[in-house]
PDB file of C-alpha atoms and ligand atoms in Angstrom:
ATOM      1  CA  MET A   1     -11.627 -18.300 -18.274  1.00  0.00           C
ATOM      2  CA  LYS A   2     -10.339 -15.716 -20.729  1.00  0.00           C
ATOM      3  CA  LYS A   3      -7.679 -13.445 -19.254  1.00  0.00           C
ATOM      4  CA  MET A   4      -8.284  -9.744 -19.644  1.00  0.00           C
ATOM      5  CA  LEU A   5      -6.481  -6.525 -18.911  1.00  0.00           C
ATOM      6  CA  LEU A   6      -7.133  -5.677 -15.258  1.00  0.00           C
ATOM      7  CA  MET A   7      -5.024  -2.582 -14.833  1.00  0.00           C
ATOM      8  CA  ARG A   8      -3.075  -0.119 -16.860  1.00  0.00           C
ATOM      9  CA  VAL A   9      -0.166   1.752 -15.275  1.00  0.00           C
ATOM     10  CA  ASP A  10       1.710   4.763 -16.658  1.00  0.00           C
ATOM     11  CA  LEU A  11       4.848   6.032 -14.940  1.00  0.00           C
ATOM     12  CA  ILE A  12       6.533   9.312 -15.847  1.00  0.00           C
ATOM     13  CA  THR A  13      10.136   9.771 -14.693  1.00  0.00           C
ATOM     14  CA  ILE A  14      13.554  11.086 -15.674  1.00  0.00           C
ATOM     15  CA  PHE A  15      14.967   7.631 -14.755  1.00  0.00           C
ATOM     16  CA  PRO A  16      13.008   5.014 -16.746  1.00  0.00           C
ATOM     17  CA  ASP A  17      15.493   2.290 -15.690  1.00  0.00           C
ATOM     18  CA  TYR A  18      14.302   2.609 -12.093  1.00  0.00           C
ATOM     19  CA  PHE A  19      11.251   0.612 -13.131  1.00  0.00           C
ATOM     20  CA  SER A  20      12.975  -2.430 -14.597  1.00  0.00           C
ATOM     21  CA  PRO A  21      12.129  -4.497 -11.464  1.00  0.00           C
ATOM     22  CA  LEU A  22       8.513  -4.382 -12.661  1.00  0.00           C
ATOM     23  CA  ASN A  23       9.533  -6.998 -15.229  1.00  0.00           C
ATOM     24  CA  LEU A  24      10.376  -9.480 -12.443  1.00  0.00           C
ATOM     25  CA  SER A  25       8.425 -11.849 -10.214  1.00  0.00           C
ATOM     26  CA  LEU A  26       4.686 -11.498  -9.781  1.00  0.00           C
ATOM     27  CA  PHE A  27       4.426  -8.149 -11.517  1.00  0.00           C
ATOM     28  CA  GLY A  28       6.504  -9.351 -14.478  1.00  0.00           C
ATOM     29  CA  LYS A  29       4.295 -12.421 -14.822  1.00  0.00           C
ATOM     30  CA  ALA A  30       1.157 -10.301 -14.660  1.00  0.00           C
ATOM     31  CA  GLN A  31       2.554  -8.199 -17.507  1.00  0.00           C
ATOM     32  CA  GLU A  32       3.434 -11.266 -19.578  1.00  0.00           C
ATOM     33  CA  ALA A  33      -0.070 -12.621 -19.009  1.00  0.00           C
ATOM     34  CA  LYS A  34      -1.460  -9.234 -20.168  1.00  0.00           C
ATOM     35  CA  LEU A  35      -3.280  -8.766 -16.860  1.00  0.00           C
ATOM     36  CA  ILE A  36      -1.373  -5.544 -16.210  1.00  0.00           C
ATOM     37  CA  GLU A  37      -0.048  -3.186 -18.865  1.00  0.00           C
ATOM     38  CA  VAL A  38       2.811  -0.872 -17.889  1.00  0.00           C
ATOM     39  CA  LYS A  39       4.210   2.077 -19.813  1.00  0.00           C
ATOM     40  CA  VAL A  40       7.207   4.029 -18.599  1.00  0.00           C
ATOM     41  CA  HIS A  41       7.606   7.521 -20.083  1.00  0.00           C
ATOM     42  CA  ASP A  42      10.829   9.533 -20.065  1.00  0.00           C
ATOM     43  CA  LEU A  43       9.991  13.074 -18.916  1.00  0.00           C
ATOM     44  CA  ARG A  44      12.940  14.470 -20.862  1.00  0.00           C
ATOM     45  CA  THR A  45      11.301  13.568 -24.183  1.00  0.00           C
ATOM     46  CA  PHE A  46       8.835  16.388 -23.444  1.00  0.00           C
ATOM     47  CA  THR A  47      11.508  19.099 -23.165  1.00  0.00           C
ATOM     48  CA  ALA A  48      12.100  21.585 -25.977  1.00  0.00           C
ATOM     49  CA  ASP A  49      15.656  22.806 -25.269  1.00  0.00           C
ATOM     50  CA  LYS A  50      18.866  21.112 -26.303  1.00  0.00           C
ATOM     51  CA  HIS A  51      19.909  20.395 -22.690  1.00  0.00           C
ATOM     52  CA  LYS A  52      16.564  18.703 -21.980  1.00  0.00           C
ATOM     53  CA  THR A  53      16.107  20.814 -18.845  1.00  0.00           C
ATOM     54  CA  VAL A  54      13.330  19.743 -16.463  1.00  0.00           C
ATOM     55  CA  ASP A  55      14.034  21.986 -13.466  1.00  0.00           C
ATOM     56  CA  ASP A  56      14.490  25.611 -12.462  1.00  0.00           C
ATOM     57  CA  ALA A  57      15.319  27.716  -9.395  1.00  0.00           C
ATOM     58  CA  PRO A  58      12.610  27.983  -6.718  1.00  0.00           C
ATOM     59  CA  TYR A  59      10.590  31.189  -6.437  1.00  0.00           C
ATOM     60  CA  GLY A  60      11.162  32.668  -2.999  1.00  0.00           C
ATOM     61  CA  GLY A  61      14.693  31.276  -2.848  1.00  0.00           C
ATOM     62  CA  GLY A  62      16.017  28.278  -0.943  1.00  0.00           C
ATOM     63  CA  PRO A  63      18.139  25.262  -1.769  1.00  0.00           C
ATOM     64  CA  GLY A  64      17.703  22.886  -4.681  1.00  0.00           C
ATOM     65  CA  MET A  65      15.653  23.043  -7.840  1.00  0.00           C
ATOM     66  CA  VAL A  66      11.950  22.695  -8.618  1.00  0.00           C
ATOM     67  CA  MET A  67      10.585  20.684 -11.548  1.00  0.00           C
ATOM     68  CA  SER A  68       8.900  22.709 -14.270  1.00  0.00           C
ATOM     69  CA  PRO A  69       5.093  22.620 -14.491  1.00  0.00           C
ATOM     70  CA  VAL A  70       5.356  23.236 -18.257  1.00  0.00           C
ATOM     71  CA  ILE A  71       7.211  19.967 -18.959  1.00  0.00           C
ATOM     72  CA  TRP A  72       5.084  17.985 -16.513  1.00  0.00           C
ATOM     73  CA  GLY A  73       1.888  19.335 -18.040  1.00  0.00           C
ATOM     74  CA  GLU A  74       2.985  18.231 -21.516  1.00  0.00           C
ATOM     75  CA  ALA A  75       3.951  14.764 -20.287  1.00  0.00           C
ATOM     76  CA  ILE A  76       0.785  14.178 -18.268  1.00  0.00           C
ATOM     77  CA  ASP A  77      -1.504  15.438 -21.053  1.00  0.00           C
ATOM     78  CA  SER A  78       0.170  13.070 -23.529  1.00  0.00           C
ATOM     79  CA  VAL A  79      -0.556  10.126 -21.207  1.00  0.00           C
ATOM     80  CA  LEU A  80      -4.140  11.347 -20.771  1.00  0.00           C
ATOM     81  CA  ALA A  81      -4.555  11.502 -24.557  1.00  0.00           C
ATOM     82  CA  GLN A  82      -3.983   7.715 -24.649  1.00  0.00           C
ATOM     83  CA  ALA A  83      -6.388   6.952 -21.779  1.00  0.00           C
ATOM     84  CA  THR A  84      -9.748   5.300 -22.373  1.00  0.00           C
ATOM     85  CA  ILE A  85     -11.141   6.132 -18.915  1.00  0.00           C
ATOM     86  CA  LYS A  86     -10.321   8.831 -16.362  1.00  0.00           C
ATOM     87  CA  PRO A  87      -7.288   7.476 -14.496  1.00  0.00           C
ATOM     88  CA  VAL A  88      -6.204   8.059 -10.900  1.00  0.00           C
ATOM     89  CA  LEU A  89      -3.177  10.362 -10.638  1.00  0.00           C
ATOM     90  CA  ILE A  90      -0.682   9.324  -7.979  1.00  0.00           C
ATOM     91  CA  VAL A  91       1.930  11.794  -6.813  1.00  0.00           C
ATOM     92  CA  PRO A  92       4.490  10.248  -4.432  1.00  0.00           C
ATOM     93  CA  THR A  93       5.655  12.902  -1.981  1.00  0.00           C
ATOM     94  CA  PRO A  94       6.801  12.920   1.645  1.00  0.00           C
ATOM     95  CA  SER A  95       4.107  15.540   2.261  1.00  0.00           C
ATOM     96  CA  GLY A  96       1.211  13.322   1.161  1.00  0.00           C
ATOM     97  CA  GLN A  97      -1.216  11.044   3.003  1.00  0.00           C
ATOM     98  CA  VAL A  98       0.537   7.989   4.447  1.00  0.00           C
ATOM     99  CA  PHE A  99       0.237   4.830   2.368  1.00  0.00           C
ATOM    100  CA  ASN A 100      -1.296   1.800   4.053  1.00  0.00           C
ATOM    101  CA  GLN A 101      -3.015  -1.498   3.248  1.00  0.00           C
ATOM    102  CA  GLU A 102      -6.426   0.156   3.022  1.00  0.00           C
ATOM    103  CA  LEU A 103      -5.180   2.529   0.322  1.00  0.00           C
ATOM    104  CA  ALA A 104      -3.493  -0.375  -1.495  1.00  0.00           C
ATOM    105  CA  GLN A 105      -6.845  -2.179  -1.434  1.00  0.00           C
ATOM    106  CA  LYS A 106      -8.603   0.859  -2.880  1.00  0.00           C
ATOM    107  CA  LEU A 107      -6.000   1.294  -5.651  1.00  0.00           C
ATOM    108  CA  SER A 108      -6.162  -2.408  -6.549  1.00  0.00           C
ATOM    109  CA  ASN A 109      -9.753  -1.833  -7.725  1.00  0.00           C
ATOM    110  CA  GLN A 110      -8.765   0.914 -10.180  1.00  0.00           C
ATOM    111  CA  GLU A 111      -8.338   0.276 -13.897  1.00  0.00           C
ATOM    112  CA  HIS A 112      -5.767   2.940 -14.688  1.00  0.00           C
ATOM    113  CA  LEU A 113      -3.093   4.509 -12.477  1.00  0.00           C
ATOM    114  CA  VAL A 114      -0.720   7.288 -13.549  1.00  0.00           C
ATOM    115  CA  PHE A 115       2.361   7.918 -11.361  1.00  0.00           C
ATOM    116  CA  ILE A 116       4.365  11.128 -11.669  1.00  0.00           C
ATOM    117  CA  ASN A 117       7.793  10.820 -10.121  1.00  0.00           C
ATOM    118  CA  GLY A 118       9.437  14.033  -8.963  1.00  0.00           C
ATOM    119  CA  ARG A 119      13.146  14.510  -8.258  1.00  0.00           C
ATOM    120  CA  TYR A 120      15.106  17.417  -6.754  1.00  0.00           C
ATOM    121  CA  GLU A 121      12.937  19.443  -4.354  1.00  0.00           C
ATOM    122  CA  GLY A 122       9.772  18.282  -6.094  1.00  0.00           C
ATOM    123  CA  ILE A 123       7.300  19.341  -8.778  1.00  0.00           C
ATOM    124  CA  ASP A 124       5.860  22.893  -9.032  1.00  0.00           C
ATOM    125  CA  SER A 125       2.710  22.753  -6.863  1.00  0.00           C
ATOM    126  CA  ARG A 126       0.476  24.084  -9.636  1.00  0.00           C
ATOM    127  CA  VAL A 127       0.685  20.698 -11.375  1.00  0.00           C
ATOM    128  CA  VAL A 128      -1.275  18.939  -8.620  1.00  0.00           C
ATOM    129  CA  GLN A 129      -3.553  21.975  -8.296  1.00  0.00           C
ATOM    130  CA  HIS A 130      -4.315  22.002 -12.038  1.00  0.00           C
ATOM    131  CA  TYR A 131      -5.168  18.303 -12.262  1.00  0.00           C
ATOM    132  CA  GLN A 132      -7.260  18.503  -9.088  1.00  0.00           C
ATOM    133  CA  ASP A 133      -9.258  21.405 -10.541  1.00  0.00           C
ATOM    134  CA  SER A 134      -9.482  20.188 -14.134  1.00  0.00           C
ATOM    135  CA  ASN A 135     -11.464  16.956 -13.737  1.00  0.00           C
ATOM    136  CA  LYS A 136      -9.120  15.121 -16.144  1.00  0.00           C
ATOM    137  CA  PHE A 137      -8.444  12.454 -13.495  1.00  0.00           C
ATOM    138  CA  SER A 138     -11.033  10.616 -11.415  1.00  0.00           C
ATOM    139  CA  GLU A 139      -8.869  11.401  -8.378  1.00  0.00           C
ATOM    140  CA  VAL A 140      -5.503  12.984  -7.549  1.00  0.00           C
ATOM    141  CA  LEU A 141      -3.695  11.353  -4.614  1.00  0.00           C
ATOM    142  CA  GLU A 142      -0.519  12.697  -3.009  1.00  0.00           C
ATOM    143  CA  ILE A 143       0.966   9.717  -1.182  1.00  0.00           C
ATOM    144  CA  SER A 144       3.878   9.324   1.239  1.00  0.00           C
ATOM    145  CA  ILE A 145       5.292   5.870   1.956  1.00  0.00           C
ATOM    146  CA  GLY A 146       6.602   6.941   5.368  1.00  0.00           C
ATOM    147  CA  ASP A 147       8.233   9.624   7.452  1.00  0.00           C
ATOM    148  CA  TYR A 148      11.587   9.814   5.700  1.00  0.00           C
ATOM    149  CA  VAL A 149      12.776  11.620   2.586  1.00  0.00           C
ATOM    150  CA  LEU A 150      13.801   9.701  -0.530  1.00  0.00           C
ATOM    151  CA  ALA A 151      15.748  11.213  -3.413  1.00  0.00           C
ATOM    152  CA  GLY A 152      12.743  10.885  -5.706  1.00  0.00           C
ATOM    153  CA  GLY A 153       9.324   9.336  -6.152  1.00  0.00           C
ATOM    154  CA  GLU A 154      10.407   6.240  -8.115  1.00  0.00           C
ATOM    155  CA  VAL A 155      11.043   3.910  -5.178  1.00  0.00           C
ATOM    156  CA  ALA A 156       7.809   5.042  -3.550  1.00  0.00           C
ATOM    157  CA  SER A 157       5.909   4.252  -6.774  1.00  0.00           C
ATOM    158  CA  LEU A 158       7.436   0.771  -6.788  1.00  0.00           C
ATOM    159  CA  VAL A 159       6.348   0.232  -3.189  1.00  0.00           C
ATOM    160  CA  ILE A 160       2.812   1.415  -3.924  1.00  0.00           C
ATOM    161  CA  LEU A 161       2.619  -0.750  -7.059  1.00  0.00           C
ATOM    162  CA  GLU A 162       3.925  -3.872  -5.360  1.00  0.00           C
ATOM    163  CA  ALA A 163       1.502  -3.591  -2.449  1.00  0.00           C
ATOM    164  CA  THR A 164      -1.366  -2.799  -4.829  1.00  0.00           C
ATOM    165  CA  SER A 165      -0.782  -5.305  -7.618  1.00  0.00           C
ATOM    166  CA  ARG A 166      -0.687  -8.349  -5.345  1.00  0.00           C
ATOM    167  CA  LEU A 167      -4.231  -7.487  -4.241  1.00  0.00           C
ATOM    168  CA  ILE A 168      -5.647  -7.524  -7.774  1.00  0.00           C
ATOM    169  CA  ASN A 169      -7.797 -10.636  -8.187  1.00  0.00           C
ATOM    170  CA  GLY A 170      -6.090 -13.059 -10.524  1.00  0.00           C
ATOM    171  CA  VAL A 171      -2.604 -11.567 -10.110  1.00  0.00           C
ATOM    172  CA  LEU A 172      -1.551 -13.440  -6.987  1.00  0.00           C
ATOM    173  CA  GLY A 173      -1.783 -17.235  -7.335  1.00  0.00           C
ATOM    174  CA  ASN A 174      -2.813 -17.955  -3.783  1.00  0.00           C
ATOM    175  CA  GLU A 175      -5.612 -15.651  -2.614  1.00  0.00           C
ATOM    176  CA  ASP A 176      -5.418 -16.977   0.986  1.00  0.00           C
ATOM    177  CA  SER A 177      -1.890 -15.713   1.535  1.00  0.00           C
ATOM    178  CA  VAL A 178      -3.185 -12.161   1.077  1.00  0.00           C
ATOM    179  CA  SER A 179      -5.905 -12.376   3.721  1.00  0.00           C
ATOM    180  CA  ASP A 180      -3.457 -13.633   6.411  1.00  0.00           C
ATOM    181  CA  ASP A 181      -0.931 -10.805   5.996  1.00  0.00           C
ATOM    182  CA  SER A 182      -0.001  -8.375   8.706  1.00  0.00           C
ATOM    183  CA  PHE A 183      -2.373  -5.430   8.214  1.00  0.00           C
ATOM    184  CA  ALA A 184      -4.623  -7.291   5.766  1.00  0.00           C
ATOM    185  CA  PRO A 185      -8.274  -6.534   6.365  1.00  0.00           C
ATOM    186  CA  GLY A 186      -9.769  -9.728   7.745  1.00  0.00           C
ATOM    187  CA  SER A 187      -9.220 -12.039  10.690  1.00  0.00           C
ATOM    188  CA  MET A 188      -5.836 -10.652  11.830  1.00  0.00           C
ATOM    189  CA  GLN A 189      -6.835  -7.029  11.394  1.00  0.00           C
ATOM    190  CA  ASN A 190      -4.623  -4.546  13.212  1.00  0.00           C
ATOM    191  CA  LEU A 191      -2.182  -7.194  14.426  1.00  0.00           C
ATOM    192  CA  LEU A 192       1.325  -7.930  13.223  1.00  0.00           C
ATOM    193  CA  GLU A 193       1.857 -11.455  12.000  1.00  0.00           C
ATOM    194  CA  GLY A 194       3.512 -13.757  14.561  1.00  0.00           C
ATOM    195  CA  PRO A 195       6.438 -16.150  13.976  1.00  0.00           C
ATOM    196  CA  ILE A 196       6.369 -18.740  11.173  1.00  0.00           C
ATOM    197  CA  TYR A 197       8.265 -22.015  10.667  1.00  0.00           C
ATOM    198  CA  THR A 198       8.978 -24.750   8.149  1.00  0.00           C
ATOM    199  CA  ARG A 199      11.141 -27.890   8.143  1.00  0.00           C
ATOM    200  CA  PRO A 200      13.414 -29.087   9.651  1.00  0.00           C
ATOM    201  CA  PRO A 201      11.779 -29.452  13.122  1.00  0.00           C
ATOM    202  CA  VAL A 202      15.129 -28.694  14.831  1.00  0.00           C
ATOM    203  CA  TRP A 203      17.606 -26.185  13.399  1.00  0.00           C
ATOM    204  CA  ARG A 204      20.762 -25.093  15.277  1.00  0.00           C
ATOM    205  CA  ASP A 205      19.234 -26.303  18.553  1.00  0.00           C
ATOM    206  CA  LEU A 206      16.052 -24.351  17.935  1.00  0.00           C
ATOM    207  CA  ASN A 207      12.784 -26.313  18.003  1.00  0.00           C
ATOM    208  CA  VAL A 208       9.601 -25.505  16.167  1.00  0.00           C
ATOM    209  CA  PRO A 209       6.975 -24.725  18.877  1.00  0.00           C
ATOM    210  CA  GLU A 210       5.249 -27.993  19.755  1.00  0.00           C
ATOM    211  CA  VAL A 211       1.737 -26.654  19.364  1.00  0.00           C
ATOM    212  CA  LEU A 212       2.290 -26.275  15.604  1.00  0.00           C
ATOM    213  CA  THR A 213       2.897 -30.011  15.179  1.00  0.00           C
ATOM    214  CA  SER A 214       0.031 -31.002  17.513  1.00  0.00           C
ATOM    215  CA  GLY A 215      -2.614 -31.107  14.787  1.00  0.00           C
ATOM    216  CA  ASP A 216      -5.007 -29.259  17.139  1.00  0.00           C
ATOM    217  CA  HIS A 217      -6.255 -26.426  14.908  1.00  0.00           C
ATOM    218  CA  GLY A 218      -8.128 -24.647  17.708  1.00  0.00           C
ATOM    219  CA  LYS A 219      -4.975 -24.525  19.827  1.00  0.00           C
ATOM    220  CA  ILE A 220      -2.868 -23.477  16.831  1.00  0.00           C
ATOM    221  CA  SER A 221      -5.052 -20.522  15.980  1.00  0.00           C
ATOM    222  CA  GLN A 222      -5.219 -19.457  19.653  1.00  0.00           C
ATOM    223  CA  TRP A 223      -1.405 -19.641  19.874  1.00  0.00           C
ATOM    224  CA  ARG A 224      -1.000 -17.618  16.676  1.00  0.00           C
ATOM    225  CA  LYS A 225      -3.320 -14.949  18.030  1.00  0.00           C
ATOM    226  CA  GLU A 226      -1.321 -14.755  21.291  1.00  0.00           C
ATOM    227  CA  LYS A 227       1.970 -14.427  19.432  1.00  0.00           C
ATOM    228  CA  ALA A 228       0.506 -11.805  17.114  1.00  0.00           C
ATOM    229  CA  LEU A 229      -0.664  -9.811  20.155  1.00  0.00           C
ATOM    230  CA  GLU A 230       2.765 -10.081  21.823  1.00  0.00           C
ATOM    231  CA  ARG A 231       4.545  -8.865  18.714  1.00  0.00           C
ATOM    232  CA  THR A 232       2.090  -6.041  18.134  1.00  0.00           C
ATOM    233  CA  LYS A 233       2.493  -4.862  21.746  1.00  0.00           C
ATOM    234  CA  LYS A 234       6.288  -4.906  21.354  1.00  0.00           C
ATOM    235  CA  PHE A 235       6.714  -3.214  17.962  1.00  0.00           C
ATOM    236  CA  ARG A 236       3.451  -1.396  17.274  1.00  0.00           C
ATOM    237  CA  PRO A 237       1.715  -0.440  20.520  1.00  0.00           C
ATOM    238  CA  ASP A 238      -0.041   2.280  18.508  1.00  0.00           C
ATOM    239  CA  LEU A 239      -2.114  -0.346  16.692  1.00  0.00           C
ATOM    240  CA  ASP A 240      -5.444  -1.216  18.237  1.00  0.00           C
ATOM    241  CA  SER A 241      -4.825  -4.789  19.389  1.00  0.00           C
ATOM    242  CA  LYS A 242      -7.873  -5.416  21.566  1.00  0.00           C
TER     243      LYS A 242
HETATM  244  N1  ADE B   1       9.517  11.189  -2.268  1.00  0.00           N
HETATM  245  C1  ADE B   1      10.508  11.469  -1.401  1.00  0.00           C
HETATM  246  N2  ADE B   1      10.267  10.921  -0.215  1.00  0.00           N
HETATM  247  C2  ADE B   1       9.077  10.255  -0.310  1.00  0.00           C
HETATM  248  C3  ADE B   1       8.289   9.488   0.587  1.00  0.00           C
HETATM  249  N3  ADE B   1       8.658   9.281   1.860  1.00  0.00           N
HETATM  250  N4  ADE B   1       7.142   8.976   0.135  1.00  0.00           N
HETATM  251  C4  ADE B   1       6.746   9.193  -1.131  1.00  0.00           C
HETATM  252  N5  ADE B   1       7.439   9.903  -2.019  1.00  0.00           N
HETATM  253  C5  ADE B   1       8.602  10.438  -1.621  1.00  0.00           C
END
């Protein structure tokens, strides 16, 4: 079957090197195979002053600096000018909706994602407002990867991209390994994955549970379910593990 471009990704940042891991592993291979096309854009190339300033003091006072809507607008519009369809705009921020497997699944079906990576205290709020109002993107999503504050959006974008790209059909070699994951929609929904083992059968006095070498697939899947329930109860009692 002929391989075709499945997803295009644009990332705008003041630290383009943050995204070099995208050339490794699964994502790197998907790029080489031209299944995913990635472009990293340096925000500072859109500045007009000799110091390449991207930030300014916050209105209303307070600590830190806020990123200029003027520079961001220029950068985002230049990416849009190259787009062939309306992309999804992703804005990593600790004040966004919390990222999860369901959102990764939804993003994996999109053809074009644009990530804007803020630093300092964040990007002037009119940027999100403008692109929400303007209809230039099919959707604008403000996404948090968890309840902690990073120094910028780059690592969050990498997390979102890694979780998303492995769900794109044809990117991951083994489709089954996706459906068995903790949190994957499917048979183990809402349960954490239980313990896993490989050879040797005894390591440092620790045995592989006997049931796994029994060959009884009914018993094995019942055991896995029990272990998954135990682990979910211990670490994630908030998950519905009925
Ligand atoms: N930027 C800073 N902290 C973040 C978080 N937790 N999620 C997404 N983007 C962020």
